[in-house]
PDB file of C-alpha atoms in Angstrom:
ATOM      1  CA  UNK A   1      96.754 129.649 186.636  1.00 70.00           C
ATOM      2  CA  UNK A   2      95.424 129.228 190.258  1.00 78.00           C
ATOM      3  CA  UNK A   3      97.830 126.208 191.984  1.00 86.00           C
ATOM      4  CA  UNK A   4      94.864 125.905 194.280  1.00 90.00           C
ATOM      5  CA  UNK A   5      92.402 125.315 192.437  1.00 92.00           C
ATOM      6  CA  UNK A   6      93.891 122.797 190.267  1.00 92.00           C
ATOM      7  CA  UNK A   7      95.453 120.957 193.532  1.00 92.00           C
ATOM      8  CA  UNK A   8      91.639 120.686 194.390  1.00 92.00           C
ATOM      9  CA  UNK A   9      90.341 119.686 191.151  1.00 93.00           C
ATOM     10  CA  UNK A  10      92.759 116.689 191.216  1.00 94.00           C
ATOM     11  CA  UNK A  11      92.017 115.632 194.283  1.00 92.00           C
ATOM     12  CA  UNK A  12      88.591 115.658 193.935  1.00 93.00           C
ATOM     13  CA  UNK A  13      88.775 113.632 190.477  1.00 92.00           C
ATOM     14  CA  UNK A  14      91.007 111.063 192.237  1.00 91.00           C
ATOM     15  CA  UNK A  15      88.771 110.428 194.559  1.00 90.00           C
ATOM     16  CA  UNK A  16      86.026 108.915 192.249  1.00 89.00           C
ATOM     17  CA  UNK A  17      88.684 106.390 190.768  1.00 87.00           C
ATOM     18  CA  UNK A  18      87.890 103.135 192.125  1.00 83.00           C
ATOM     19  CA  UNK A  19      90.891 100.986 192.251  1.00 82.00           C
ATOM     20  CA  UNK A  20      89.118  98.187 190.074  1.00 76.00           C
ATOM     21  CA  UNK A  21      88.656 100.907 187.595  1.00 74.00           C
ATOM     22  CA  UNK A  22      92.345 100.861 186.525  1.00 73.00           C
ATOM     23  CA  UNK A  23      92.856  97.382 187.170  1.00 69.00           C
ATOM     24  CA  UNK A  24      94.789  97.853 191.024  1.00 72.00           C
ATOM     25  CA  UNK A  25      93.544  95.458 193.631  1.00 71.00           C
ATOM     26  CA  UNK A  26      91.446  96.920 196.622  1.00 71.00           C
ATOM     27  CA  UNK A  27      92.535  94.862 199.099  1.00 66.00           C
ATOM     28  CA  UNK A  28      91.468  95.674 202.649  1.00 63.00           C
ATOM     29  CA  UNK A  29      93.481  98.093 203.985  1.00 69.00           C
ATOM     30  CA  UNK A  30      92.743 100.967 202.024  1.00 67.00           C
ATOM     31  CA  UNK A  31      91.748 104.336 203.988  1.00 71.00           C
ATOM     32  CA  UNK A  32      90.629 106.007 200.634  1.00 69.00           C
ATOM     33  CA  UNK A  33      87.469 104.983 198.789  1.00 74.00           C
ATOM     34  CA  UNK A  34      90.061 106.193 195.437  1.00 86.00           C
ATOM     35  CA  UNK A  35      93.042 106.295 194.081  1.00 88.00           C
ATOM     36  CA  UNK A  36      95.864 107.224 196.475  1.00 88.00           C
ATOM     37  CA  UNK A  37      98.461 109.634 195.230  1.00 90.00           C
ATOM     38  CA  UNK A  38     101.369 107.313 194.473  1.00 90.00           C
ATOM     39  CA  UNK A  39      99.035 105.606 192.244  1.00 88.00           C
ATOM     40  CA  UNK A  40      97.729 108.398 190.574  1.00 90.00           C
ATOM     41  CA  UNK A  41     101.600 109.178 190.084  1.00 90.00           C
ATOM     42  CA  UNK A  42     102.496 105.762 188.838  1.00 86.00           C
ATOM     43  CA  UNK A  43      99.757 105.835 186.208  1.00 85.00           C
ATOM     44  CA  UNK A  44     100.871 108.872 185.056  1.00 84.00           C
ATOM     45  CA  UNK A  45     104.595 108.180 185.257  1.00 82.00           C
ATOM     46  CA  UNK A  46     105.139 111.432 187.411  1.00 85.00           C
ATOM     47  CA  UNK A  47     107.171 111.123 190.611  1.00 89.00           C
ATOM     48  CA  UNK A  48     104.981 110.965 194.205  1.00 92.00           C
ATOM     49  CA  UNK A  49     106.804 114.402 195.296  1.00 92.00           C
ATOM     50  CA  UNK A  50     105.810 115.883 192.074  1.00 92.00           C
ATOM     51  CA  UNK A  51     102.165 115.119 192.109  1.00 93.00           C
ATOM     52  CA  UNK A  52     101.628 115.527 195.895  1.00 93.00           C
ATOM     53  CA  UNK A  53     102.816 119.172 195.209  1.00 93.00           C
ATOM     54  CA  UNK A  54     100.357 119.860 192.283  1.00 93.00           C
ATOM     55  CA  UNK A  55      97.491 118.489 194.841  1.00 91.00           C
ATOM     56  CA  UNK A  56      99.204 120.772 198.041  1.00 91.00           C
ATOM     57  CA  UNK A  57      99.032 123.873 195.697  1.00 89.00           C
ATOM     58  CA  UNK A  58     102.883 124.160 195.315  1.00 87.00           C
ATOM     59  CA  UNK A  59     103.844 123.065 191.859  1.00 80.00           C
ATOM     60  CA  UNK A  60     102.662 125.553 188.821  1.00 78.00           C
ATOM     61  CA  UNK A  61     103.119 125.432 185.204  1.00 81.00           C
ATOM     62  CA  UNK A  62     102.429 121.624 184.680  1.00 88.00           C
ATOM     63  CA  UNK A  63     103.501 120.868 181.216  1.00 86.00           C
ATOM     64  CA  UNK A  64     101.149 119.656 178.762  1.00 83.00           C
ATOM     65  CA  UNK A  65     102.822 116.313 178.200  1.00 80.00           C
ATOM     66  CA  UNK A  66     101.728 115.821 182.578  1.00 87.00           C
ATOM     67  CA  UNK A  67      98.884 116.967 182.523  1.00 89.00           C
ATOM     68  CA  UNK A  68      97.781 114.420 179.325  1.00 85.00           C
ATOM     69  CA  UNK A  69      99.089 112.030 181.414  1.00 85.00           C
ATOM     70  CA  UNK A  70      96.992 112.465 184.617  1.00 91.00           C
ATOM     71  CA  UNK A  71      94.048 112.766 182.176  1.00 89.00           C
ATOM     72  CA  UNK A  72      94.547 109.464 181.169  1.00 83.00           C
ATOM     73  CA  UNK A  73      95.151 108.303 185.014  1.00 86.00           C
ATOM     74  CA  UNK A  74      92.224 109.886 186.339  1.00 89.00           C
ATOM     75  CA  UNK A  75      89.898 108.737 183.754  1.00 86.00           C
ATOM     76  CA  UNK A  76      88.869 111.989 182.633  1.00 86.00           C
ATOM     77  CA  UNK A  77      86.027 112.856 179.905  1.00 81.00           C
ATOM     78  CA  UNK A  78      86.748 115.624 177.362  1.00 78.00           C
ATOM     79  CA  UNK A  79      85.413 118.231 179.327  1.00 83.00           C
ATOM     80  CA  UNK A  80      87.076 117.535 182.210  1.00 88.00           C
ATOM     81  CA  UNK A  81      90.245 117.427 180.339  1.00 87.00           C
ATOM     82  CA  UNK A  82      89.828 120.588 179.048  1.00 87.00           C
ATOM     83  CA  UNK A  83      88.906 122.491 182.424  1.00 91.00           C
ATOM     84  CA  UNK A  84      92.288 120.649 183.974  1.00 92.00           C
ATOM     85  CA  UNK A  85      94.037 122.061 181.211  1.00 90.00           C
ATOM     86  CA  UNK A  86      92.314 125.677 181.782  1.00 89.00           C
ATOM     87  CA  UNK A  87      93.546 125.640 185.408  1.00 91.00           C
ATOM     88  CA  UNK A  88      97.077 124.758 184.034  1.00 91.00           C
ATOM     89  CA  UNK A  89      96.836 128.124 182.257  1.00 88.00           C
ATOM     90  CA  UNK A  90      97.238 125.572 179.078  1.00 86.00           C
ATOM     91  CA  UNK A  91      95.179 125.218 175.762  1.00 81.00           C
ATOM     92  CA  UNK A  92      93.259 122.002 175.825  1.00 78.00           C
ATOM     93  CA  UNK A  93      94.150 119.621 173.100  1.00 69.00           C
ATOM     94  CA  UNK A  94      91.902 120.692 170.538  1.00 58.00           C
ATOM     95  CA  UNK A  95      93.539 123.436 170.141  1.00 45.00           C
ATOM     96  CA  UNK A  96      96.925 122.046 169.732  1.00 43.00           C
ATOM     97  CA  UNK A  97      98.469 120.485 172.792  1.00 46.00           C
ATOM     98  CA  UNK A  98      98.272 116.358 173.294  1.00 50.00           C
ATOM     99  CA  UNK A  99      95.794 114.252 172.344  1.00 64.00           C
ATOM    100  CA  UNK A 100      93.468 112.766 175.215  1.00 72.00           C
ATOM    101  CA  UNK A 101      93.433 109.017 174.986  1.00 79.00           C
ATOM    102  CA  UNK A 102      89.207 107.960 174.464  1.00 78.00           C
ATOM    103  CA  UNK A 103      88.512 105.859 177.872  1.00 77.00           C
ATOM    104  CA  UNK A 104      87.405 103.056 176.097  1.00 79.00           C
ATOM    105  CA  UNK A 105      90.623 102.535 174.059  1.00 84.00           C
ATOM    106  CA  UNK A 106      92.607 103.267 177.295  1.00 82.00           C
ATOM    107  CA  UNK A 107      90.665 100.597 178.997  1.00 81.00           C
ATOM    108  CA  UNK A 108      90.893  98.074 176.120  1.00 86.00           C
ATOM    109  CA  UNK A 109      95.105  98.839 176.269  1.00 87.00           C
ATOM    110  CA  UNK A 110      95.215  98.145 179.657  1.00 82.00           C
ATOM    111  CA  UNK A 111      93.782  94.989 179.483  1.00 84.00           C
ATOM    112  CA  UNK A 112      96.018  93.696 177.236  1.00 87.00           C
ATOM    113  CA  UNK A 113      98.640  92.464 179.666  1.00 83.00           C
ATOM    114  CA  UNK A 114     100.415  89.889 177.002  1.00 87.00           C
ATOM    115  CA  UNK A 115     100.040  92.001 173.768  1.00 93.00           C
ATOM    116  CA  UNK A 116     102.453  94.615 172.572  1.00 94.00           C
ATOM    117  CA  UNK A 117      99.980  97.602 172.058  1.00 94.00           C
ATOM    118  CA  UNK A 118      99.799 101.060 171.301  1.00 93.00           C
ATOM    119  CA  UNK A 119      97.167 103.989 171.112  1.00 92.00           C
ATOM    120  CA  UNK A 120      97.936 105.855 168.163  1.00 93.00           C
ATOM    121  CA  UNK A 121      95.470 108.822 166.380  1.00 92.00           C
ATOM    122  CA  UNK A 122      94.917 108.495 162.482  1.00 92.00           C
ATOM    123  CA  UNK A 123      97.827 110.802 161.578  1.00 93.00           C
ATOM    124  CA  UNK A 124     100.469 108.382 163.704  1.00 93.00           C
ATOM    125  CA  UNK A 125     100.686 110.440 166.842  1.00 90.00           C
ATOM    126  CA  UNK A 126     101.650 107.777 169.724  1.00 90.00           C
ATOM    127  CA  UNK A 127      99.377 108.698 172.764  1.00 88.00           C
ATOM    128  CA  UNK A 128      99.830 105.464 174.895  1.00 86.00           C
ATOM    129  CA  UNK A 129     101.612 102.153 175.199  1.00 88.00           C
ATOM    130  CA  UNK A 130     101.031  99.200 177.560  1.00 88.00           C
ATOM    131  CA  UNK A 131     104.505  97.814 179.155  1.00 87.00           C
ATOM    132  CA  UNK A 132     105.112  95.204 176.209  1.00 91.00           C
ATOM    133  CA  UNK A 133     104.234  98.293 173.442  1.00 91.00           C
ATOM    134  CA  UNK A 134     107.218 100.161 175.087  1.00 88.00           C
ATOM    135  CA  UNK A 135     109.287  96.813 175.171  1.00 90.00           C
ATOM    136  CA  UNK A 136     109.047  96.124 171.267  1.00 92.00           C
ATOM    137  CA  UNK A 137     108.398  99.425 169.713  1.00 90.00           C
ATOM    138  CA  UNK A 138     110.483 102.212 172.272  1.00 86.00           C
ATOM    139  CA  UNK A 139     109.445 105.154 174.050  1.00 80.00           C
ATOM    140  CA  UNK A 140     107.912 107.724 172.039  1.00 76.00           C
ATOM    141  CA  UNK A 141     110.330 111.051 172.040  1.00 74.00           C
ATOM    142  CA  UNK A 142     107.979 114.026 173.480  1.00 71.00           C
ATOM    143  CA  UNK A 143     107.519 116.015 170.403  1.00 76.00           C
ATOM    144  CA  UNK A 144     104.936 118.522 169.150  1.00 77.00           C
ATOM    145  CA  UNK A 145     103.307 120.073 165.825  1.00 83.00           C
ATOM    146  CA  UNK A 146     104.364 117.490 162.607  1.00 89.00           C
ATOM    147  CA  UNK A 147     107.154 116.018 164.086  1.00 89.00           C
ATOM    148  CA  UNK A 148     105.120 114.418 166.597  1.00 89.00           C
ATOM    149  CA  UNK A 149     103.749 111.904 163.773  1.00 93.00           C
ATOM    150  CA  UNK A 150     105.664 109.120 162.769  1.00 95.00           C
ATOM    151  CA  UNK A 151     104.997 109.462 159.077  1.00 97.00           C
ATOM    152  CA  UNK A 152     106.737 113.048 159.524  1.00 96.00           C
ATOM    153  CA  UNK A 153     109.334 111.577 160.905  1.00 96.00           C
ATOM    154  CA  UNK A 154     109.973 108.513 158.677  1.00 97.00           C
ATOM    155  CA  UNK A 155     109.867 110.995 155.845  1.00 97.00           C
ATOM    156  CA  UNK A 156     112.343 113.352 157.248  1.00 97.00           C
ATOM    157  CA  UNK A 157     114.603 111.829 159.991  1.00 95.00           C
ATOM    158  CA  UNK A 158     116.484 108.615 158.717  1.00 95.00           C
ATOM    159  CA  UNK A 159     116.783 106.938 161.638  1.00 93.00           C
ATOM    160  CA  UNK A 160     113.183 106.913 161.809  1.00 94.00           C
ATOM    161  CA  UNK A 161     113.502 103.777 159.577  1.00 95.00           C
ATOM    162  CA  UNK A 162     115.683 101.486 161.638  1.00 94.00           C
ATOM    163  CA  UNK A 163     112.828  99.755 163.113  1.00 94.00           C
ATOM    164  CA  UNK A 164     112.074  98.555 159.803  1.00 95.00           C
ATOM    165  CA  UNK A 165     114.185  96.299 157.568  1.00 96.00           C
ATOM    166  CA  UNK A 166     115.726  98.394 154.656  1.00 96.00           C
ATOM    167  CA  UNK A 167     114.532  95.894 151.968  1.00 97.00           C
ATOM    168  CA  UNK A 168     110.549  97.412 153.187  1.00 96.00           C
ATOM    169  CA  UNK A 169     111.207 100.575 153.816  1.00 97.00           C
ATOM    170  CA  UNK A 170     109.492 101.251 149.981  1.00 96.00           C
ATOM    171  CA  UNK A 171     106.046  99.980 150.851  1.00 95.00           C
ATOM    172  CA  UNK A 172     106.195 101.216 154.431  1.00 95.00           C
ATOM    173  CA  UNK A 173     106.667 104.448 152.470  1.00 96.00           C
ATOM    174  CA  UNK A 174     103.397 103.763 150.148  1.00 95.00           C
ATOM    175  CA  UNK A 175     101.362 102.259 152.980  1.00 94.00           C
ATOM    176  CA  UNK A 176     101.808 105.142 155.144  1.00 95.00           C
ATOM    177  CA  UNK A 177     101.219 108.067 152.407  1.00 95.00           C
ATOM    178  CA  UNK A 178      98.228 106.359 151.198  1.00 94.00           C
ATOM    179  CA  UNK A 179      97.041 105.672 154.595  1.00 93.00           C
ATOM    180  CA  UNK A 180      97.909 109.199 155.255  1.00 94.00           C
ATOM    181  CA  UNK A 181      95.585 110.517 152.195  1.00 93.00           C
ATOM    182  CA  UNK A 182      92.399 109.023 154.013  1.00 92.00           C
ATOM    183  CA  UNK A 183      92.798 110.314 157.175  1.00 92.00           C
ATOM    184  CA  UNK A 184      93.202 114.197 155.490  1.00 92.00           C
ATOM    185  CA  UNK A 185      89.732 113.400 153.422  1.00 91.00           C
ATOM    186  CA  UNK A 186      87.740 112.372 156.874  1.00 88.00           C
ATOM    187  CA  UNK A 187      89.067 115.074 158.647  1.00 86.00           C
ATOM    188  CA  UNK A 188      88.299 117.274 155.628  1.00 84.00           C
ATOM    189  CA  UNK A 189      89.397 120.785 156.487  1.00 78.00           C
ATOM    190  CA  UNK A 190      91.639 120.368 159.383  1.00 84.00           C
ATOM    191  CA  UNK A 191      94.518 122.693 160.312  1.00 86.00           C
ATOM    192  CA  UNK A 192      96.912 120.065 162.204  1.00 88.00           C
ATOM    193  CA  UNK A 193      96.259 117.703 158.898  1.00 91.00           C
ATOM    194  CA  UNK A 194      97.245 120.339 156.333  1.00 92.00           C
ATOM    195  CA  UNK A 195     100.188 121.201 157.841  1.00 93.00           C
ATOM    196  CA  UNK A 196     101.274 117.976 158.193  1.00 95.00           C
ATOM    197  CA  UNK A 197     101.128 117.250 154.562  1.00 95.00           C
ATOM    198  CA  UNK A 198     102.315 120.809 153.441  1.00 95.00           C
ATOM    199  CA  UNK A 199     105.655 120.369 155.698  1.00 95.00           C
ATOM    200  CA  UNK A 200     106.299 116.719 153.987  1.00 97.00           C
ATOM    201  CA  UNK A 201     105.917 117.933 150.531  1.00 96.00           C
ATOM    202  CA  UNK A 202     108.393 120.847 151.191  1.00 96.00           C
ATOM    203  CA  UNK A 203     111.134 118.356 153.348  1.00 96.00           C
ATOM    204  CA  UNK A 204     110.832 115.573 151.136  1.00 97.00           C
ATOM    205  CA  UNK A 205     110.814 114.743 147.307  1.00 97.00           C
ATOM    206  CA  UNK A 206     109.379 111.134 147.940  1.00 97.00           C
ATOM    207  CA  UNK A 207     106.804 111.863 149.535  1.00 97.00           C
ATOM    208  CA  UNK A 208     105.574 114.672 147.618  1.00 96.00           C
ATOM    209  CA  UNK A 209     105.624 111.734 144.718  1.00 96.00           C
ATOM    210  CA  UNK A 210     103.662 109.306 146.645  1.00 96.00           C
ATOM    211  CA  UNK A 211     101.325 111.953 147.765  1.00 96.00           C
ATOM    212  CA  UNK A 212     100.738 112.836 143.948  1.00 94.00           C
ATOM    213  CA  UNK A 213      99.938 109.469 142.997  1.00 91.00           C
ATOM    214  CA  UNK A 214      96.343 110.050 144.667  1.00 86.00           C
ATOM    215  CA  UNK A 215      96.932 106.389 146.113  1.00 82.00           C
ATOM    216  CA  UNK A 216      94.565 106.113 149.224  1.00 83.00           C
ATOM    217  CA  UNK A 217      94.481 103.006 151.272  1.00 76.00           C
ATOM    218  CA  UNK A 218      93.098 102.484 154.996  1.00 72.00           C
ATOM    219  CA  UNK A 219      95.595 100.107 156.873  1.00 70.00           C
ATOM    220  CA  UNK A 220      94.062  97.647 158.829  1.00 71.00           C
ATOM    221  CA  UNK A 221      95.768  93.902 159.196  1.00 75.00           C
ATOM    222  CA  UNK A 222      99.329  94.118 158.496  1.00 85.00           C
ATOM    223  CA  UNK A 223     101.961  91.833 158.168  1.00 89.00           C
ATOM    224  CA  UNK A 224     104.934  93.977 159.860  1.00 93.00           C
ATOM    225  CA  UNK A 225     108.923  92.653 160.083  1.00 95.00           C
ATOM    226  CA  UNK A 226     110.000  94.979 163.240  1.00 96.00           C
ATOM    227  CA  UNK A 227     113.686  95.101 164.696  1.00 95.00           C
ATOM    228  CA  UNK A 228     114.557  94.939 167.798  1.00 92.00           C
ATOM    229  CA  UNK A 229     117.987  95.361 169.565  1.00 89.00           C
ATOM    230  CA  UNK A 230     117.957  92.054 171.879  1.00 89.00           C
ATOM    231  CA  UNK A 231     115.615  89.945 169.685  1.00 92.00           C
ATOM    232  CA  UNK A 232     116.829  90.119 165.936  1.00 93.00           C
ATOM    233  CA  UNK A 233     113.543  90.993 163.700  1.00 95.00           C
ATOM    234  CA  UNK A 234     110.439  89.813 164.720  1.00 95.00           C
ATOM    235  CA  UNK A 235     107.076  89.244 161.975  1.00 96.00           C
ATOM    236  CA  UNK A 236     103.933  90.345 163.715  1.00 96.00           C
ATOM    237  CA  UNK A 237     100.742  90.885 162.427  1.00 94.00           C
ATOM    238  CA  UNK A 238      99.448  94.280 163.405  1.00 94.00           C
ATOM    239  CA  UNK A 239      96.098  94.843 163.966  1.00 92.00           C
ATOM    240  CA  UNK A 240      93.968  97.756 164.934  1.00 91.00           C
ATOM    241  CA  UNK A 241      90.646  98.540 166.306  1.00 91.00           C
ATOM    242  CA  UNK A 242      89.495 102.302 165.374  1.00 89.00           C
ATOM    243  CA  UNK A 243      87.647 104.447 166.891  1.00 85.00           C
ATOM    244  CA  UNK A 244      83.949 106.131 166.418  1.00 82.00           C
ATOM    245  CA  UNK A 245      84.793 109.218 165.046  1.00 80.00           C
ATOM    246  CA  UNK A 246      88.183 107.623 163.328  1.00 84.00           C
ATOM    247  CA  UNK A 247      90.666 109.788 164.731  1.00 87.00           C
ATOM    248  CA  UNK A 248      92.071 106.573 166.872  1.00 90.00           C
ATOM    249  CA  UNK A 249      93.330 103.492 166.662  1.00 92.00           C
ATOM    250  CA  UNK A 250      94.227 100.863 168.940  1.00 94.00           C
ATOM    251  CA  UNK A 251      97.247  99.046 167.289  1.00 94.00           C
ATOM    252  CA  UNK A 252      97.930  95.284 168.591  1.00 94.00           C
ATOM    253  CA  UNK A 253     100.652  92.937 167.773  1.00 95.00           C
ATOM    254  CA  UNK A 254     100.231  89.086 167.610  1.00 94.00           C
ATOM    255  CA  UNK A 255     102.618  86.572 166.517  1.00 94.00           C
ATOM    256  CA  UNK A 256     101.156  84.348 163.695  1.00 93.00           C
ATOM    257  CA  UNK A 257     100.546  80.710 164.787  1.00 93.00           C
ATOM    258  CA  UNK A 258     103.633  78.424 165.093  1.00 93.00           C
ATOM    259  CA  UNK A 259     106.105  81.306 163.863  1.00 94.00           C
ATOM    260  CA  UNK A 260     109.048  82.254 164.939  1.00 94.00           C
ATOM    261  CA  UNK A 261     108.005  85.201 166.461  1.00 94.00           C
ATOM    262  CA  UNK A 262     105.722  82.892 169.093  1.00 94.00           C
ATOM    263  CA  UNK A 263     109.266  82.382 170.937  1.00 94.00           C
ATOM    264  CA  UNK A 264     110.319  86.408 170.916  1.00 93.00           C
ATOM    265  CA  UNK A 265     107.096  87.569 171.623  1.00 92.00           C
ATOM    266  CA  UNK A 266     107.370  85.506 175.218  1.00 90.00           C
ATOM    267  CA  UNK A 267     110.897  86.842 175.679  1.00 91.00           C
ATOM    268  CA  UNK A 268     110.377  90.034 174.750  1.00 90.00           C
ATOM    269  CA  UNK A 269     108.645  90.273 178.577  1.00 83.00           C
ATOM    270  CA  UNK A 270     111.643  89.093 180.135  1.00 83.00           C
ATOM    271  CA  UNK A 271     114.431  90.958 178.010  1.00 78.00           C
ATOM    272  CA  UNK A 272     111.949  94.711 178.804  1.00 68.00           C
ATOM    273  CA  UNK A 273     112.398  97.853 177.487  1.00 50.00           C
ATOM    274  CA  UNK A 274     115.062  98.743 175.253  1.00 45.00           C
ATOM    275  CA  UNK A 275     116.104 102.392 173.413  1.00 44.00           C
ATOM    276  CA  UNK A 276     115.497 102.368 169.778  1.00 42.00           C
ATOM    277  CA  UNK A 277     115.699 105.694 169.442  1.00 43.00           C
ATOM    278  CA  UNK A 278     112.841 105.936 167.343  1.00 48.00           C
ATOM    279  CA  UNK A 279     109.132 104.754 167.627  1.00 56.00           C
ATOM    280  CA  UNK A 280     106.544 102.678 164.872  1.00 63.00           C
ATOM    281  CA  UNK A 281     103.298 102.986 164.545  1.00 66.00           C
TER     282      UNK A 281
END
């Protein structure tokens, strides 16, 4: 790793970001034609200290989970991704660290100020959230391998299933294994897909029974009943926009017209984040 080098790089990548570009006003005042750094650090949920020190040279050994993050702040493409990761002394996420977030589906997030939504890949590894995502559904726990996807962890951790009424937890069981089934055929032979499924048949008996039903279903529009601590359960329809290649999916959360769930959805921005303990795809 060379601190110097990858204080530079940032800088330099900074920079380009226009303001506009991440939807922060210019105003008229600004002595930067970029971002400045407390922005950068607020997109990226790092602290100003932290990030001025990875710029000046003097922070090393960025973890993974930080340096996805200022990925996704700075805008970067996949090859700039990578060579921030390089510097890092990291292996870019093709090769097993973090996803990187596509632009487009960050941009399309962030313009959904009003929406609970979420950027999720096709095996139900959260990647991003907009404020209102994080508000209904929780923080996502940093975790990495299988037990970063939510079907691993529905499968194997029973508290994975509290955001979900008990009475569906048996087709939220179905929909995800079959769901689960196509994304392992489009990726066809793919390391991080196989060992998903290998690790769920060994930890647990219903899925390996779902999984040898040969059900396969693509989940698109969804009628979900999601609890929430403050709000009681709320019935959203969740739908999704997926990406080119398929490995993405921008999940969004709308309250059917003249429901219930009109009501929550506008308090849910006043009554913020709360702890689940767990995260839904």
């Amino acid at each position: 790793m060379d601190p110097a080098e990858l204080g530079s790089y940032l800088a330099t990548r900074r920079a380009r970001v226009r303001p506009a570009d991440v939807g922060l006003p210019t105003g008229p005042r600004r002595r930067v034609p970029g971002l400045r750094r407390d922005e950068v650090a607020r997109l990226a949920g790092a602290s100003v200290e932290y990030y001025t020190e990875l710029e000046q040279g003097k922070a090393t050994h960025p973890s993974p989970q930080v340096l996805a993050a200022l990925a996704r702040a700075l805008r970067l493409d996949g090859d700039e991704r990578d060579h921030l990761f390089h510097l890092a002394g990291h292996a870019p996420p093709s090769s097993g660290g973090p996803a990187h977030v596509q632009p487009a589906m960050l941009a399309l997030l962030e313009r959904l100020g009003t929406t609970p939504a979420r950027v999720v890949t096709d095996l139900d590894v959260a990647l991003a959230q907009n404020p209102l995502g994080a508000a209904l559904l929780g923080e996502p726990e940093p975790r990495t391998g299988p037990a970063a996807s939510f079907v691993h962890r529905w499968f194997t951790e029973p508290a994975a299933r509290d955001v979900y009424p008990a009475e569906d937890h048996p087709r939220h069981s179905r929909e995800l294994t079959a769901d689960l089934r196509a994304a392992v055929a489009r990726r066809g032979r793919d390391a991080e897909a196989d060992e998903l499924v290998t690790r769920l048949r060994a930890a647990s008996d219903e899925f390996a029974a779902l999984w040898d039903s040969g059900d396969v279903a693509v989940r698109r529009t969804v009628r979900k009943r999601i609890v929430h601590p403050s709000l009681g359960v709320l019935e959203l329809d969740c739908q999704r926009l997926v990406s080119d290649d398929g490995r993405q999916r921008l999940l969004f959360f709308t309250a059917p017209p003249g429901s219930a769930a009109v009501g929550q959805l506008e308090l849910l921005a006043v009554v913020g984040r709360q702890d689940l303990g767990t995260t839904a795809p």
